Short mmCIF file of C-alpha atoms in Angstrom, two decimals:
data_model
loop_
_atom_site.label_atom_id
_atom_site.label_comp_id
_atom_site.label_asym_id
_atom_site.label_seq_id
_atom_site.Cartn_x
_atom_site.Cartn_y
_atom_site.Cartn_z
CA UNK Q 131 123.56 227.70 155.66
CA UNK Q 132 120.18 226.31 156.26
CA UNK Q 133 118.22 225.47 159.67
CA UNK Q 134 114.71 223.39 160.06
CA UNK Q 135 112.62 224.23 163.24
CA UNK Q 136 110.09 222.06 163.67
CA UNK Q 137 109.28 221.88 167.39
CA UNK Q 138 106.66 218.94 167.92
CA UNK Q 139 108.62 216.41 166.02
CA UNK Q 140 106.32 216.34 163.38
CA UNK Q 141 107.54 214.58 160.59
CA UNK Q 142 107.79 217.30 157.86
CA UNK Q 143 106.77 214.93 155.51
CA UNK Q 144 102.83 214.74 157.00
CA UNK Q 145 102.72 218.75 155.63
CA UNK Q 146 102.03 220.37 152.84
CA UNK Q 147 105.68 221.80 151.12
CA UNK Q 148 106.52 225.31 150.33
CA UNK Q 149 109.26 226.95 148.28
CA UNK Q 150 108.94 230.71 148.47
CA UNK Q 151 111.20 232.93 146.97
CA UNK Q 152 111.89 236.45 148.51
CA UNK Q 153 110.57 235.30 151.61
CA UNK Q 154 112.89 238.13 153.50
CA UNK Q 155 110.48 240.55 153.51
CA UNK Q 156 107.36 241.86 152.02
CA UNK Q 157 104.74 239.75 150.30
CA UNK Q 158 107.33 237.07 150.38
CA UNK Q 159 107.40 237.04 154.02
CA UNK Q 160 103.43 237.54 154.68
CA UNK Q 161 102.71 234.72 152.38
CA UNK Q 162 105.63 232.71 154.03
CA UNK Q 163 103.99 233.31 157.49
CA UNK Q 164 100.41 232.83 156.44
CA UNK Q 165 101.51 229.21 154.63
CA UNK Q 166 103.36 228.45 158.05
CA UNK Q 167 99.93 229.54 160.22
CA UNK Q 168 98.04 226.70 157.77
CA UNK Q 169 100.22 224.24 158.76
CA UNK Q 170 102.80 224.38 155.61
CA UNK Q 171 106.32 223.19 155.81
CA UNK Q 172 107.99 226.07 154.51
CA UNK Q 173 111.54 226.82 152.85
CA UNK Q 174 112.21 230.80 153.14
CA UNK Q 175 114.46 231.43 150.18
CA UNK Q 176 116.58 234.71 149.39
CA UNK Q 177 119.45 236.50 148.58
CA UNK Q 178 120.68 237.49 152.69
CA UNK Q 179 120.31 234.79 155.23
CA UNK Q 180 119.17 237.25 157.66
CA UNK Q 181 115.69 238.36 156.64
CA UNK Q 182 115.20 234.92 156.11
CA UNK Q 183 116.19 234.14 159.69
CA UNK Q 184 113.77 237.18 161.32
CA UNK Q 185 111.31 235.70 159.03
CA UNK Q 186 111.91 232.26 160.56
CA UNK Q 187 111.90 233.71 164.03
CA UNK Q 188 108.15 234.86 163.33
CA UNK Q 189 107.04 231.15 162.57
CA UNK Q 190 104.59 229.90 164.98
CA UNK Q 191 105.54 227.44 166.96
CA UNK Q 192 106.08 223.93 166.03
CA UNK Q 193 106.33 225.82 162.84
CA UNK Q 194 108.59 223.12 159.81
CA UNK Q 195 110.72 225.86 158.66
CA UNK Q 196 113.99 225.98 155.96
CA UNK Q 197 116.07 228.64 155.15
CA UNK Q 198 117.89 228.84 152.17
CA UNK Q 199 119.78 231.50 150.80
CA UNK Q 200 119.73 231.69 147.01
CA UNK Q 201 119.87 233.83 144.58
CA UNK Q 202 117.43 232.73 142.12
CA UNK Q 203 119.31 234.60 139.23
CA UNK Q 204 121.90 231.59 139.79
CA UNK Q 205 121.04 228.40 137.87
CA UNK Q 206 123.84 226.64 140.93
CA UNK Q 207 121.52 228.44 143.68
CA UNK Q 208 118.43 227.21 142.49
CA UNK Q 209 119.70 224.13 142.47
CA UNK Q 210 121.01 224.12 145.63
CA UNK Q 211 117.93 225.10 146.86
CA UNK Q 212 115.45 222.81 145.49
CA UNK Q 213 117.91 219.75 146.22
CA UNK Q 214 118.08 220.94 149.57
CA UNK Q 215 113.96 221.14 149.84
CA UNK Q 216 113.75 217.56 148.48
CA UNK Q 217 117.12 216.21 151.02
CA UNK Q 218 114.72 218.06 153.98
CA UNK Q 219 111.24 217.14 152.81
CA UNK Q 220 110.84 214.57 150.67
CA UNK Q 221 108.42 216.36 147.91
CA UNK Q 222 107.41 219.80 146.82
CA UNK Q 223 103.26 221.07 146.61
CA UNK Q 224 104.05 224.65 146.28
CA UNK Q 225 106.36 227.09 144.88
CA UNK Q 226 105.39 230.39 145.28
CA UNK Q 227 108.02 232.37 142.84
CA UNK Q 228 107.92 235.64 144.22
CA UNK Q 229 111.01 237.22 143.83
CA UNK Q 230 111.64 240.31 142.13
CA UNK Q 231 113.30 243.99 142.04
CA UNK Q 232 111.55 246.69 140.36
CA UNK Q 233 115.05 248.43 139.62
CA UNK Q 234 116.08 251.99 139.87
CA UNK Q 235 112.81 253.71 139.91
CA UNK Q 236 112.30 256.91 137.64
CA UNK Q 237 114.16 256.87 135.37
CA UNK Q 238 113.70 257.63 131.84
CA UNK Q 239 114.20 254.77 129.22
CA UNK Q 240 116.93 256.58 127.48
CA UNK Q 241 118.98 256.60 130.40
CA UNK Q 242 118.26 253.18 131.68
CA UNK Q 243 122.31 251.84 132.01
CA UNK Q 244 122.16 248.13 130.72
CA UNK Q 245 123.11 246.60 133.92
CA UNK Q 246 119.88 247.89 135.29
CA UNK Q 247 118.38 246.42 132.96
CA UNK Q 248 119.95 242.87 132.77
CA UNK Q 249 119.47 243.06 137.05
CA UNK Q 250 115.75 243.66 136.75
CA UNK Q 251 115.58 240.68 133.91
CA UNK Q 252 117.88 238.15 135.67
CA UNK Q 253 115.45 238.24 138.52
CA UNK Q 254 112.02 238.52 137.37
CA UNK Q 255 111.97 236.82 134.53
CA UNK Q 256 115.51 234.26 134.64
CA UNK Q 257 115.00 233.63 137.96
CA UNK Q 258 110.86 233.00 137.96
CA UNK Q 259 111.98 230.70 134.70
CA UNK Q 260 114.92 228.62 136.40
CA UNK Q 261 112.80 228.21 139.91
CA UNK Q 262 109.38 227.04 137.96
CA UNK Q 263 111.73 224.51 136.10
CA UNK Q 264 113.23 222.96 139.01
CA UNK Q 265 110.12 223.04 140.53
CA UNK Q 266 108.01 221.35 137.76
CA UNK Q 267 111.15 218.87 137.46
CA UNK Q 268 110.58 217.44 140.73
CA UNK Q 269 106.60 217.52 140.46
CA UNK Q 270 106.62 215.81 137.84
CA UNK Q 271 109.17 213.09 139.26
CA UNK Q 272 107.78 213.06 142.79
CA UNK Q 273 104.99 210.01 143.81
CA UNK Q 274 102.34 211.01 144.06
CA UNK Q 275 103.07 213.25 141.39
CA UNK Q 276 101.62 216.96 140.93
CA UNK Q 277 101.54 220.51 143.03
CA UNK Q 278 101.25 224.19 142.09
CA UNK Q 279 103.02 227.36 141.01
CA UNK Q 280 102.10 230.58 141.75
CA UNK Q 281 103.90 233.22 140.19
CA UNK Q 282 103.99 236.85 141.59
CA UNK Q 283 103.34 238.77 138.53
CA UNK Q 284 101.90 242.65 139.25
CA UNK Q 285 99.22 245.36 138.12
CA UNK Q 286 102.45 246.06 135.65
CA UNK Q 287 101.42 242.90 134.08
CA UNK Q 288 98.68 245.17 132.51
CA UNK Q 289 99.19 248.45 132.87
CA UNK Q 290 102.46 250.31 133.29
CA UNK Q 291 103.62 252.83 134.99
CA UNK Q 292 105.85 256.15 134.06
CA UNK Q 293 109.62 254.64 133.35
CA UNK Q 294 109.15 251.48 134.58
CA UNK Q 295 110.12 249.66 130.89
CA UNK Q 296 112.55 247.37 133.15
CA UNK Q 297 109.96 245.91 135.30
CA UNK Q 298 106.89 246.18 133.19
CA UNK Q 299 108.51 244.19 130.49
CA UNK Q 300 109.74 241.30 132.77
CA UNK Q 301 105.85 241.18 134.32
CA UNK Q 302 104.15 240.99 131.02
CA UNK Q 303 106.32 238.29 130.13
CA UNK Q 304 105.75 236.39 133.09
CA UNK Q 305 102.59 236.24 132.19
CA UNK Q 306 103.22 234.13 128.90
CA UNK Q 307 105.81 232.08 131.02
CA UNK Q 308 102.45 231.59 133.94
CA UNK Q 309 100.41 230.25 130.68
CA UNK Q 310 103.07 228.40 128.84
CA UNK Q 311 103.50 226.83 132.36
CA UNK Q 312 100.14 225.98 133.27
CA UNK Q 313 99.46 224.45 129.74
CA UNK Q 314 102.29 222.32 130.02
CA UNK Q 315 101.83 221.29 133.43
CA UNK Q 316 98.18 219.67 132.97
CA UNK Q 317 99.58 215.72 132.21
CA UNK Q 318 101.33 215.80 135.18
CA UNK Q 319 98.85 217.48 137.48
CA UNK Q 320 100.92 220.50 137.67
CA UNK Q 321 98.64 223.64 138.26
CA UNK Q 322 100.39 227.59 137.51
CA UNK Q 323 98.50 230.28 138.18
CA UNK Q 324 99.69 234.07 138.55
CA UNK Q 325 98.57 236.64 141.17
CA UNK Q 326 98.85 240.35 140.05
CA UNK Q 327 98.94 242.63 143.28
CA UNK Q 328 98.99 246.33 143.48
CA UNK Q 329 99.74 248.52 145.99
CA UNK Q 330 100.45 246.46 149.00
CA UNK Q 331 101.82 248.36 152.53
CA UNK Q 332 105.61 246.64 151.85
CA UNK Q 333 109.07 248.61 152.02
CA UNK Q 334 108.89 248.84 148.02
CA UNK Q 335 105.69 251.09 147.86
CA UNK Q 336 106.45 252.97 151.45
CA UNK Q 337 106.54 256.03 149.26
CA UNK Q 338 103.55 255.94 147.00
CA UNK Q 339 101.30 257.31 150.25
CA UNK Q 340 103.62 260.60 150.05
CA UNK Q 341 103.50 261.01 146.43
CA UNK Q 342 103.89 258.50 143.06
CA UNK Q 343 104.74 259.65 139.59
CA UNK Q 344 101.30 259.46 137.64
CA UNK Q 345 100.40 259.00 133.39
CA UNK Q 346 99.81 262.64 133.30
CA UNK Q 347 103.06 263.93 134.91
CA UNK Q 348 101.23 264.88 137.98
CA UNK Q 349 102.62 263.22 141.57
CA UNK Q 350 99.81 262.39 143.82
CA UNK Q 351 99.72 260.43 146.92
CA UNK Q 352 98.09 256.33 146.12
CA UNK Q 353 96.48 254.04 148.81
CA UNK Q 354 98.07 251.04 150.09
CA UNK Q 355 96.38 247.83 151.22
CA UNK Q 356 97.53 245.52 154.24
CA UNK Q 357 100.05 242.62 152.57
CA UNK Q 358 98.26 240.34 154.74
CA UNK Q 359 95.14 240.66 152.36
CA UNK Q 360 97.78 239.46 149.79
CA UNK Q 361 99.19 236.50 151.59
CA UNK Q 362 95.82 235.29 152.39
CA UNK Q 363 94.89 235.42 148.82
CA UNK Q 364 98.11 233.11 148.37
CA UNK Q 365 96.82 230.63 150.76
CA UNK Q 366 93.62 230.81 149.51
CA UNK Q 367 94.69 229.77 145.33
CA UNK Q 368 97.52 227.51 146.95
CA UNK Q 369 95.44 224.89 149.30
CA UNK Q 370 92.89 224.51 146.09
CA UNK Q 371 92.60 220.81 144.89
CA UNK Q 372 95.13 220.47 142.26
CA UNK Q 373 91.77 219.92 139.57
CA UNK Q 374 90.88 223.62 140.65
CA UNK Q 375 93.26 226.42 139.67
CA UNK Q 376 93.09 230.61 140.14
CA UNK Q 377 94.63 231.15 136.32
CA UNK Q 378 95.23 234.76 137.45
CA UNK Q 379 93.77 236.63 140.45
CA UNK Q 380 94.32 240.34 140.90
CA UNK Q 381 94.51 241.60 144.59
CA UNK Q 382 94.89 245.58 144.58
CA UNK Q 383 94.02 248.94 146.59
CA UNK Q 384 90.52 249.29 146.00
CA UNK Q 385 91.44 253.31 144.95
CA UNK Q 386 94.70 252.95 143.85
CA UNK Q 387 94.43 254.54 140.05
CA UNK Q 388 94.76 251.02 138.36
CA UNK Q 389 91.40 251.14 136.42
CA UNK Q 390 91.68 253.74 133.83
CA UNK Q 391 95.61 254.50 134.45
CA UNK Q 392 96.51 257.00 131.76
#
């Protein structure tokens, strides 16, 4: 089920359009409600209707506002969703593919079952792969033709962290899939960049401030950083001119043990 609010009337047309994946909680949400505050039109995508809908509910008013539930491991979902984006809006300028699981944390690679594994793949890396296809599709066919991805890639993009092989893997590649992207994209005025975040205050690091498995085998407490810092870095590399483009931006806790990990 999907609902629009858009309270003034507004033609959702006369915005800027959003896709953002995860938008349920978390940097999905912030970045969702920081695109909304700049006067986006934004579809809130995601696997449960309902974070989608408190997400919604946090719009300001006169807010243009889809919900969508997908699962963006589907290739039927994410079809669904993007054909219900153009139906609604007419055109796409932004899909911000954040979506992602990190897995079952701690666990040794040796006892990783498979179907951990081929979760934390189908939705990193399929799902980033089979949203930034549909959306470059329908850039590429829309008039005037053009817009911008942003995929959500992480510090793990770089550096990983103690039995994390799942969800390091799937952010290193999505690095080469950001690149392959934005090289492709240029004809069509299609601009991919990737923003690498680390540490943000969300529900998936609440317990790094009581204690996070380090390189050395030491646990130590790591500072977080206010997700809104995050989303406004979002707004910031998504309401560029389409001849400027943030290739990759990394937005982290200034303390967090990043530089020099290991």
């Amino acid at each position: 089920m999907d609902t629009l609010r858009n309270a003034t009337g507004e033609t959702a047309t006369a915005r800027r359009v959003a896709v953002v994946t995860g938008a349920g909680s978390g940097v999905g949400r912030a970045a969702a409600l920081e695109l909304l505050t700049g006067g986006w039109a934004v579809a809130l995508s995601g696997r449960r209707t309902e974070p989608l809908e408190q997400t919604a509910a946090l719009a300001p008013a006169g807010s243009a506002v889809l919900v969508v539930r997908a699962d963006v491991s589907q290739p039927d979902d994410v079809a669904a969703l993007f054909s219900a984006v153009r139906d609604r809006f007419g055109r796409l300028d932004l899909l911000f593919n954040n979506a992602g699981t990190f897995g079952p944390g701690g666990v040794p690679v040796e006892e990783l079952p498979y179907e951990a594994w081929r979760h934390v793949v189908d939705t990193n890396l399929h799902g980033a792969f089979l949203c930034a296809q549909a959306a470059y599709r329908q850039m590429k066919e829309q008039a005037p033709q053009g817009g911008r991805i942003i995929n959500n890639g992480s510090i793990s993009a770089h550096t990983p962290r103690p039995h994390s092989v799942a969800y390091t893997a799937t952010k290193h590649a999505l690095t080469g899939l950001t690149k392959s992207l934005s090289l492709d994209g240029r004809p069509y005025g299609i601009a991919v960049g990737q923003i690498d975040i680390g540490n943000a205050a969300t529900d998936m690091t609440a317990g790094m401030q009581t204690g996070a498995l380090q390189a050395n085998g030491e646990t130590a407490p790591e500072p977080v950083m206010d997700v809104a810092d995050v989303a406004r870095t979002v707004r910031h590399m998504a309401e560029l001119p389409l001849e400027a483009n943030v290739q990759f931006a990394t937005v982290m806790a200034t303390a967090m043990p990043y530089v020099g990990r290991g």
